[in-house]
PDB file of C-alpha atoms in Angstrom:
ATOM      1  CA  UNK A   1      36.629  -0.714  11.951  1.00  0.00           C
ATOM      2  CA  UNK A   2      34.967  -2.945   8.728  1.00  0.00           C
ATOM      3  CA  UNK A   3      32.777  -4.666  10.721  1.00  0.00           C
ATOM      4  CA  UNK A   4      31.562  -1.679  11.905  1.00  0.00           C
ATOM      5  CA  UNK A   5      30.772  -0.289   8.721  1.00  0.00           C
ATOM      6  CA  UNK A   6      29.014  -3.550   7.609  1.00  0.00           C
ATOM      7  CA  UNK A   7      26.473  -2.906  10.643  1.00  0.00           C
ATOM      8  CA  UNK A   8      26.039   0.489   9.419  1.00  0.00           C
ATOM      9  CA  UNK A   9      25.643  -0.170   6.116  1.00  0.00           C
ATOM     10  CA  UNK A  10      22.914  -3.138   7.285  1.00  0.00           C
ATOM     11  CA  UNK A  11      21.169  -0.437   9.340  1.00  0.00           C
ATOM     12  CA  UNK A  12      20.217   1.854   6.241  1.00  0.00           C
ATOM     13  CA  UNK A  13      19.507  -1.019   4.046  1.00  0.00           C
ATOM     14  CA  UNK A  14      15.700  -0.741   3.448  1.00  0.00           C
ATOM     15  CA  UNK A  15      13.710  -3.310   5.582  1.00  0.00           C
ATOM     16  CA  UNK A  16      11.107  -5.137   3.340  1.00  0.00           C
ATOM     17  CA  UNK A  17       7.387  -4.876   4.513  1.00  0.00           C
ATOM     18  CA  UNK A  18       6.055  -8.354   6.595  1.00  0.00           C
ATOM     19  CA  UNK A  19       3.563 -10.028   3.822  1.00  0.00           C
ATOM     20  CA  UNK A  20       1.156 -12.745   4.764  1.00  0.00           C
ATOM     21  CA  UNK A  21      -0.279 -15.038   1.728  1.00  0.00           C
ATOM     22  CA  UNK A  22      -3.701 -16.111   2.650  1.00  0.00           C
ATOM     23  CA  UNK A  23      -4.425 -18.963   0.751  1.00  0.00           C
ATOM     24  CA  UNK A  24      -8.131 -19.814  -0.558  1.00  0.00           C
ATOM     25  CA  UNK A  25      -9.523 -23.360  -0.587  1.00  0.00           C
ATOM     26  CA  UNK A  26     -12.892 -22.740   0.636  1.00  0.00           C
ATOM     27  CA  UNK A  27     -14.525 -23.851  -2.442  1.00  0.00           C
ATOM     28  CA  UNK A  28     -16.738 -26.464  -3.324  1.00  0.00           C
ATOM     29  CA  UNK A  29     -15.260 -27.913  -6.452  1.00  0.00           C
ATOM     30  CA  UNK A  30     -18.412 -28.272  -8.184  1.00  0.00           C
ATOM     31  CA  UNK A  31     -16.945 -27.756 -11.604  1.00  0.00           C
ATOM     32  CA  UNK A  32     -14.662 -30.462 -10.626  1.00  0.00           C
ATOM     33  CA  UNK A  33     -17.353 -32.987  -9.174  1.00  0.00           C
ATOM     34  CA  UNK A  34     -14.898 -33.355  -6.243  1.00  0.00           C
ATOM     35  CA  UNK A  35     -12.502 -31.684  -3.799  1.00  0.00           C
ATOM     36  CA  UNK A  36     -10.084 -30.709  -6.353  1.00  0.00           C
ATOM     37  CA  UNK A  37      -7.620 -30.136  -3.839  1.00  0.00           C
ATOM     38  CA  UNK A  38      -6.767 -33.259  -2.896  1.00  0.00           C
ATOM     39  CA  UNK A  39      -6.386 -34.984  -5.884  1.00  0.00           C
ATOM     40  CA  UNK A  40      -3.108 -36.538  -6.868  1.00  0.00           C
ATOM     41  CA  UNK A  41      -0.934 -33.881  -8.935  1.00  0.00           C
ATOM     42  CA  UNK A  42       2.733 -35.558  -9.530  1.00  0.00           C
ATOM     43  CA  UNK A  43       3.011 -37.472  -6.352  1.00  0.00           C
ATOM     44  CA  UNK A  44       1.490 -34.848  -4.345  1.00  0.00           C
ATOM     45  CA  UNK A  45      -1.930 -33.101  -3.502  1.00  0.00           C
ATOM     46  CA  UNK A  46      -3.130 -30.169  -5.587  1.00  0.00           C
ATOM     47  CA  UNK A  47      -2.644 -28.074  -2.100  1.00  0.00           C
ATOM     48  CA  UNK A  48       0.539 -29.465  -1.001  1.00  0.00           C
ATOM     49  CA  UNK A  49       1.888 -27.996  -4.672  1.00  0.00           C
ATOM     50  CA  UNK A  50       0.545 -24.489  -3.784  1.00  0.00           C
ATOM     51  CA  UNK A  51       1.444 -24.447  -0.449  1.00  0.00           C
ATOM     52  CA  UNK A  52       5.273 -25.658  -1.220  1.00  0.00           C
ATOM     53  CA  UNK A  53       5.273 -22.589  -3.801  1.00  0.00           C
ATOM     54  CA  UNK A  54       4.109 -20.411  -1.285  1.00  0.00           C
ATOM     55  CA  UNK A  55       6.449 -21.397   1.384  1.00  0.00           C
ATOM     56  CA  UNK A  56       9.726 -21.180  -1.046  1.00  0.00           C
ATOM     57  CA  UNK A  57       9.000 -17.505  -1.655  1.00  0.00           C
ATOM     58  CA  UNK A  58      11.410 -15.210  -0.063  1.00  0.00           C
ATOM     59  CA  UNK A  59       8.449 -12.373   0.517  1.00  0.00           C
ATOM     60  CA  UNK A  60       5.997 -14.774   2.555  1.00  0.00           C
ATOM     61  CA  UNK A  61       6.418 -14.428   6.064  1.00  0.00           C
ATOM     62  CA  UNK A  62       3.475 -16.389   7.044  1.00  0.00           C
ATOM     63  CA  UNK A  63       0.400 -18.428   5.128  1.00  0.00           C
ATOM     64  CA  UNK A  64      -3.001 -18.121   6.213  1.00  0.00           C
ATOM     65  CA  UNK A  65      -4.747 -21.355   5.199  1.00  0.00           C
ATOM     66  CA  UNK A  66      -8.578 -20.337   4.669  1.00  0.00           C
ATOM     67  CA  UNK A  67     -10.717 -23.499   4.066  1.00  0.00           C
ATOM     68  CA  UNK A  68     -13.939 -25.185   4.752  1.00  0.00           C
ATOM     69  CA  UNK A  69     -14.588 -26.620   8.265  1.00  0.00           C
ATOM     70  CA  UNK A  70     -14.733 -30.178   6.808  1.00  0.00           C
ATOM     71  CA  UNK A  71     -11.427 -29.735   5.262  1.00  0.00           C
ATOM     72  CA  UNK A  72      -9.559 -28.454   8.154  1.00  0.00           C
ATOM     73  CA  UNK A  73      -7.792 -31.769   9.652  1.00  0.00           C
ATOM     74  CA  UNK A  74      -6.839 -32.942   6.120  1.00  0.00           C
ATOM     75  CA  UNK A  75      -5.026 -29.678   5.231  1.00  0.00           C
ATOM     76  CA  UNK A  76      -3.775 -29.751   8.548  1.00  0.00           C
ATOM     77  CA  UNK A  77      -2.430 -33.256   7.979  1.00  0.00           C
ATOM     78  CA  UNK A  78      -0.918 -31.951   4.878  1.00  0.00           C
ATOM     79  CA  UNK A  79       0.630 -28.903   6.315  1.00  0.00           C
ATOM     80  CA  UNK A  80       2.442 -31.239   8.363  1.00  0.00           C
ATOM     81  CA  UNK A  81       3.623 -34.131   5.796  1.00  0.00           C
ATOM     82  CA  UNK A  82       5.245 -31.292   3.578  1.00  0.00           C
ATOM     83  CA  UNK A  83       7.553 -30.140   6.339  1.00  0.00           C
ATOM     84  CA  UNK A  84       6.099 -26.287   5.502  1.00  0.00           C
ATOM     85  CA  UNK A  85       9.171 -23.909   6.740  1.00  0.00           C
ATOM     86  CA  UNK A  86       7.001 -20.529   7.557  1.00  0.00           C
ATOM     87  CA  UNK A  87       4.283 -20.504   9.943  1.00  0.00           C
ATOM     88  CA  UNK A  88       1.277 -21.730   8.760  1.00  0.00           C
ATOM     89  CA  UNK A  89      -2.369 -20.726  10.418  1.00  0.00           C
ATOM     90  CA  UNK A  90      -5.333 -23.043   9.088  1.00  0.00           C
ATOM     91  CA  UNK A  91      -8.805 -20.303   9.774  1.00  0.00           C
ATOM     92  CA  UNK A  92     -12.349 -21.247   8.484  1.00  0.00           C
ATOM     93  CA  UNK A  93     -13.373 -19.524   5.657  1.00  0.00           C
ATOM     94  CA  UNK A  94     -17.267 -18.144   4.928  1.00  0.00           C
ATOM     95  CA  UNK A  95     -19.991 -18.260   2.457  1.00  0.00           C
ATOM     96  CA  UNK A  96     -18.355 -16.507  -0.246  1.00  0.00           C
ATOM     97  CA  UNK A  97     -14.898 -15.809  -1.879  1.00  0.00           C
ATOM     98  CA  UNK A  98     -15.152 -12.312  -0.137  1.00  0.00           C
ATOM     99  CA  UNK A  99     -15.933 -13.492   3.270  1.00  0.00           C
ATOM    100  CA  UNK A 100     -13.105 -16.237   3.300  1.00  0.00           C
ATOM    101  CA  UNK A 101     -10.649 -13.996   1.778  1.00  0.00           C
ATOM    102  CA  UNK A 102     -12.226 -11.472   4.871  1.00  0.00           C
ATOM    103  CA  UNK A 103     -11.818 -14.073   7.344  1.00  0.00           C
ATOM    104  CA  UNK A 104      -7.862 -14.803   6.094  1.00  0.00           C
ATOM    105  CA  UNK A 105      -7.202 -10.979   6.142  1.00  0.00           C
ATOM    106  CA  UNK A 106      -8.311 -10.494   9.996  1.00  0.00           C
ATOM    107  CA  UNK A 107      -6.204 -13.494  11.103  1.00  0.00           C
ATOM    108  CA  UNK A 108      -2.774 -11.901  10.114  1.00  0.00           C
ATOM    109  CA  UNK A 109      -0.199 -11.069  11.988  1.00  0.00           C
ATOM    110  CA  UNK A 110      -0.391  -7.565  13.542  1.00  0.00           C
ATOM    111  CA  UNK A 111       3.065  -6.598  11.496  1.00  0.00           C
ATOM    112  CA  UNK A 112       1.926  -7.607   8.074  1.00  0.00           C
ATOM    113  CA  UNK A 113       2.015  -4.431   5.975  1.00  0.00           C
ATOM    114  CA  UNK A 114       1.372  -6.676   2.840  1.00  0.00           C
ATOM    115  CA  UNK A 115      -1.331  -9.213   2.315  1.00  0.00           C
ATOM    116  CA  UNK A 116      -1.275 -11.527  -0.867  1.00  0.00           C
ATOM    117  CA  UNK A 117      -4.630 -13.693  -1.742  1.00  0.00           C
ATOM    118  CA  UNK A 118      -3.465 -16.894  -3.595  1.00  0.00           C
ATOM    119  CA  UNK A 119      -5.594 -19.464  -5.231  1.00  0.00           C
ATOM    120  CA  UNK A 120      -5.661 -22.727  -3.201  1.00  0.00           C
ATOM    121  CA  UNK A 121      -5.807 -24.183  -6.986  1.00  0.00           C
ATOM    122  CA  UNK A 122      -3.144 -22.705  -8.691  1.00  0.00           C
ATOM    123  CA  UNK A 123      -0.265 -25.203  -7.531  1.00  0.00           C
ATOM    124  CA  UNK A 124       2.290 -23.985 -10.652  1.00  0.00           C
ATOM    125  CA  UNK A 125       3.126 -20.272  -9.332  1.00  0.00           C
ATOM    126  CA  UNK A 126       6.693 -19.557  -9.497  1.00  0.00           C
ATOM    127  CA  UNK A 127       7.993 -18.536  -6.324  1.00  0.00           C
ATOM    128  CA  UNK A 128       9.817 -15.894  -7.938  1.00  0.00           C
ATOM    129  CA  UNK A 129       6.521 -14.756  -9.713  1.00  0.00           C
ATOM    130  CA  UNK A 130       5.490 -13.958  -5.888  1.00  0.00           C
ATOM    131  CA  UNK A 131       8.342 -12.149  -5.027  1.00  0.00           C
ATOM    132  CA  UNK A 132       7.714  -9.768  -7.763  1.00  0.00           C
ATOM    133  CA  UNK A 133       4.304  -9.013  -7.249  1.00  0.00           C
ATOM    134  CA  UNK A 134       4.915  -8.716  -3.713  1.00  0.00           C
ATOM    135  CA  UNK A 135       7.580  -6.005  -4.912  1.00  0.00           C
ATOM    136  CA  UNK A 136       5.428  -4.129  -6.909  1.00  0.00           C
ATOM    137  CA  UNK A 137       2.806  -3.783  -4.584  1.00  0.00           C
ATOM    138  CA  UNK A 138       5.269  -2.242  -1.901  1.00  0.00           C
ATOM    139  CA  UNK A 139       5.845   0.454  -4.478  1.00  0.00           C
ATOM    140  CA  UNK A 140       1.787   1.053  -5.731  1.00  0.00           C
ATOM    141  CA  UNK A 141      -0.105  -0.717  -2.608  1.00  0.00           C
ATOM    142  CA  UNK A 142      -2.299  -2.797  -4.974  1.00  0.00           C
ATOM    143  CA  UNK A 143      -0.425  -5.442  -7.741  1.00  0.00           C
ATOM    144  CA  UNK A 144      -1.567  -8.564  -9.638  1.00  0.00           C
ATOM    145  CA  UNK A 145       0.063 -10.956 -12.183  1.00  0.00           C
ATOM    146  CA  UNK A 146      -1.843 -10.616 -15.308  1.00  0.00           C
ATOM    147  CA  UNK A 147      -1.405 -12.654 -18.885  1.00  0.00           C
ATOM    148  CA  UNK A 148      -2.421 -11.048 -22.414  1.00  0.00           C
ATOM    149  CA  UNK A 149      -5.820 -12.355 -23.618  1.00  0.00           C
ATOM    150  CA  UNK A 150      -5.054 -14.352 -26.727  1.00  0.00           C
ATOM    151  CA  UNK A 151      -8.629 -15.475 -27.711  1.00  0.00           C
ATOM    152  CA  UNK A 152     -11.240 -12.785 -29.157  1.00  0.00           C
ATOM    153  CA  UNK A 153     -14.294 -11.979 -26.490  1.00  0.00           C
ATOM    154  CA  UNK A 154     -17.479 -11.157 -27.222  1.00  0.00           C
ATOM    155  CA  UNK A 155     -19.932  -9.546 -25.120  1.00  0.00           C
ATOM    156  CA  UNK A 156     -23.402 -10.896 -25.078  1.00  0.00           C
ATOM    157  CA  UNK A 157     -26.890 -10.070 -24.042  1.00  0.00           C
ATOM    158  CA  UNK A 158     -29.577 -12.157 -21.842  1.00  0.00           C
ATOM    159  CA  UNK A 159     -30.228 -14.341 -24.923  1.00  0.00           C
ATOM    160  CA  UNK A 160     -26.285 -15.083 -26.617  1.00  0.00           C
ATOM    161  CA  UNK A 161     -26.526 -12.492 -28.883  1.00  0.00           C
ATOM    162  CA  UNK A 162     -23.673 -10.320 -29.521  1.00  0.00           C
ATOM    163  CA  UNK A 163     -23.589  -7.139 -28.604  1.00  0.00           C
ATOM    164  CA  UNK A 164     -19.475  -6.169 -28.921  1.00  0.00           C
ATOM    165  CA  UNK A 165     -16.099  -7.308 -29.663  1.00  0.00           C
ATOM    166  CA  UNK A 166     -13.535  -5.454 -27.275  1.00  0.00           C
ATOM    167  CA  UNK A 167     -10.426  -4.386 -28.356  1.00  0.00           C
ATOM    168  CA  UNK A 168      -8.018  -7.632 -27.551  1.00  0.00           C
ATOM    169  CA  UNK A 169      -5.022  -5.595 -27.343  1.00  0.00           C
ATOM    170  CA  UNK A 170      -6.877  -4.203 -24.071  1.00  0.00           C
ATOM    171  CA  UNK A 171      -7.940  -7.463 -22.287  1.00  0.00           C
ATOM    172  CA  UNK A 172      -5.716  -9.155 -19.813  1.00  0.00           C
ATOM    173  CA  UNK A 173      -6.449 -12.552 -17.915  1.00  0.00           C
ATOM    174  CA  UNK A 174      -5.584 -11.869 -14.247  1.00  0.00           C
ATOM    175  CA  UNK A 175      -3.832 -14.158 -11.569  1.00  0.00           C
ATOM    176  CA  UNK A 176      -3.082 -14.672  -8.159  1.00  0.00           C
ATOM    177  CA  UNK A 177      -1.053 -13.824  -6.163  1.00  0.00           C
ATOM    178  CA  UNK A 178      -2.947 -10.110  -5.794  1.00  0.00           C
ATOM    179  CA  UNK A 179      -1.300  -8.759  -2.945  1.00  0.00           C
ATOM    180  CA  UNK A 180      -2.209  -5.096  -1.396  1.00  0.00           C
ATOM    181  CA  UNK A 181      -1.345  -2.605   1.366  1.00  0.00           C
ATOM    182  CA  UNK A 182      -2.625  -4.760   4.107  1.00  0.00           C
ATOM    183  CA  UNK A 183      -5.679  -2.149   5.520  1.00  0.00           C
ATOM    184  CA  UNK A 184      -6.451  -1.162   2.060  1.00  0.00           C
ATOM    185  CA  UNK A 185      -7.638  -4.569   1.750  1.00  0.00           C
ATOM    186  CA  UNK A 186      -9.276  -5.076   4.528  1.00  0.00           C
ATOM    187  CA  UNK A 187     -11.652  -2.006   4.262  1.00  0.00           C
ATOM    188  CA  UNK A 188     -12.144  -2.847   0.557  1.00  0.00           C
ATOM    189  CA  UNK A 189     -13.194  -6.366   1.704  1.00  0.00           C
ATOM    190  CA  UNK A 190     -15.381  -5.237   4.355  1.00  0.00           C
ATOM    191  CA  UNK A 191     -16.771  -2.734   2.623  1.00  0.00           C
ATOM    192  CA  UNK A 192     -17.933  -5.327  -0.455  1.00  0.00           C
ATOM    193  CA  UNK A 193     -19.265  -7.817   2.458  1.00  0.00           C
ATOM    194  CA  UNK A 194     -21.163  -5.341   3.786  1.00  0.00           C
ATOM    195  CA  UNK A 195     -23.001  -4.472   0.597  1.00  0.00           C
ATOM    196  CA  UNK A 196     -23.430  -7.880  -0.070  1.00  0.00           C
ATOM    197  CA  UNK A 197     -21.506  -7.720  -3.319  1.00  0.00           C
ATOM    198  CA  UNK A 198     -20.462 -10.728  -4.770  1.00  0.00           C
ATOM    199  CA  UNK A 199     -16.616 -10.219  -6.267  1.00  0.00           C
ATOM    200  CA  UNK A 200     -14.755 -13.005  -8.673  1.00  0.00           C
ATOM    201  CA  UNK A 201     -11.456 -11.577  -7.727  1.00  0.00           C
ATOM    202  CA  UNK A 202      -9.853  -9.084  -4.720  1.00  0.00           C
ATOM    203  CA  UNK A 203      -8.750  -6.608  -7.154  1.00  0.00           C
ATOM    204  CA  UNK A 204     -12.137  -5.973  -7.664  1.00  0.00           C
ATOM    205  CA  UNK A 205     -12.922  -5.170  -3.830  1.00  0.00           C
ATOM    206  CA  UNK A 206     -10.189  -2.548  -3.945  1.00  0.00           C
ATOM    207  CA  UNK A 207     -11.331  -0.940  -7.620  1.00  0.00           C
ATOM    208  CA  UNK A 208     -14.812  -0.531  -5.850  1.00  0.00           C
ATOM    209  CA  UNK A 209     -12.999   1.997  -3.619  1.00  0.00           C
ATOM    210  CA  UNK A 210     -11.802   4.026  -6.417  1.00  0.00           C
ATOM    211  CA  UNK A 211      -7.783   2.680  -5.819  1.00  0.00           C
ATOM    212  CA  UNK A 212      -6.010   1.617  -8.886  1.00  0.00           C
ATOM    213  CA  UNK A 213      -4.525  -2.012  -9.382  1.00  0.00           C
ATOM    214  CA  UNK A 214      -1.180  -2.128 -10.909  1.00  0.00           C
ATOM    215  CA  UNK A 215      -0.724  -5.576 -13.136  1.00  0.00           C
ATOM    216  CA  UNK A 216       2.640  -7.067 -13.598  1.00  0.00           C
ATOM    217  CA  UNK A 217       3.722  -9.816 -16.263  1.00  0.00           C
ATOM    218  CA  UNK A 218       2.016 -12.937 -15.180  1.00  0.00           C
ATOM    219  CA  UNK A 219       2.893 -16.643 -15.917  1.00  0.00           C
ATOM    220  CA  UNK A 220       1.129 -18.812 -18.812  1.00  0.00           C
ATOM    221  CA  UNK A 221       1.939 -21.873 -16.748  1.00  0.00           C
ATOM    222  CA  UNK A 222       0.290 -20.448 -13.244  1.00  0.00           C
ATOM    223  CA  UNK A 223      -2.964 -21.999 -14.559  1.00  0.00           C
ATOM    224  CA  UNK A 224      -6.065 -22.555 -12.276  1.00  0.00           C
ATOM    225  CA  UNK A 225      -7.308 -26.152 -11.444  1.00  0.00           C
ATOM    226  CA  UNK A 226     -10.919 -25.954 -12.383  1.00  0.00           C
ATOM    227  CA  UNK A 227     -11.680 -29.169 -14.871  1.00  0.00           C
ATOM    228  CA  UNK A 228     -10.136 -32.709 -15.105  1.00  0.00           C
ATOM    229  CA  UNK A 229      -8.404 -31.441 -18.488  1.00  0.00           C
ATOM    230  CA  UNK A 230      -6.444 -28.892 -16.080  1.00  0.00           C
ATOM    231  CA  UNK A 231      -4.799 -31.631 -13.922  1.00  0.00           C
ATOM    232  CA  UNK A 232      -3.762 -32.917 -17.444  1.00  0.00           C
ATOM    233  CA  UNK A 233      -2.345 -29.719 -18.467  1.00  0.00           C
ATOM    234  CA  UNK A 234      -0.560 -29.297 -14.810  1.00  0.00           C
ATOM    235  CA  UNK A 235       0.964 -33.116 -15.062  1.00  0.00           C
ATOM    236  CA  UNK A 236       2.697 -32.224 -18.472  1.00  0.00           C
ATOM    237  CA  UNK A 237       4.221 -28.987 -17.005  1.00  0.00           C
ATOM    238  CA  UNK A 238       5.702 -30.134 -14.086  1.00  0.00           C
ATOM    239  CA  UNK A 239       7.299 -32.948 -16.358  1.00  0.00           C
ATOM    240  CA  UNK A 240       8.459 -30.456 -18.532  1.00  0.00           C
ATOM    241  CA  UNK A 241       9.833 -28.417 -15.439  1.00  0.00           C
ATOM    242  CA  UNK A 242      11.651 -31.424 -14.505  1.00  0.00           C
ATOM    243  CA  UNK A 243      13.368 -31.464 -18.288  1.00  0.00           C
ATOM    244  CA  UNK A 244      14.585 -28.346 -17.808  1.00  0.00           C
ATOM    245  CA  UNK A 245      15.807 -28.685 -14.329  1.00  0.00           C
TER     246      UNK A 245
END
């Protein structure tokens, strides 16, 4: 009888939505001067750290890795070497970030109710942060992690003359993963691509359609590798994590 009650309880438990994670790795790394995702970081490539973190997330059901055609083979080799547990699909990206994310979103499993978009150049993301954002997106349809801006920000004109100083208390730096209800993201990205709109993040695509995005507390260690100094900082963070482990 006890086993029967256990089965009934399991049936009543709400099932979590299938979540596909699109890892965007199709950039040219122009500010770094070389393919930053292939650079070494604490014994692995930057991309390997990113993929392993995404793979460890309890909410990740599959990984869609979007990249340039010339990087598909080396990235496939990295996936094999690090032994990812979740299914991985590698797809070719587009000319812009928005086109690349749309390419990945269209290749997700048909069961996907949530689609997460994560920068391949954010190797220090905590798997628990991915889970937290997914839990929020399950309720709100669009969620992203963010941290308060600590510097004073100036708005300038074309001649770099200051025109205004926004209230710092209302400003947040948005990170990834950004997670959305699947059809909402696809429709938002398709609209942006069709209209030729250039976007720097995926929340902006959803915002264009008048939809709200819920921010959740981000992580100051979830940095994006953009310049050589970022690698130095990332190495220091990883060493500090080892000391805390």
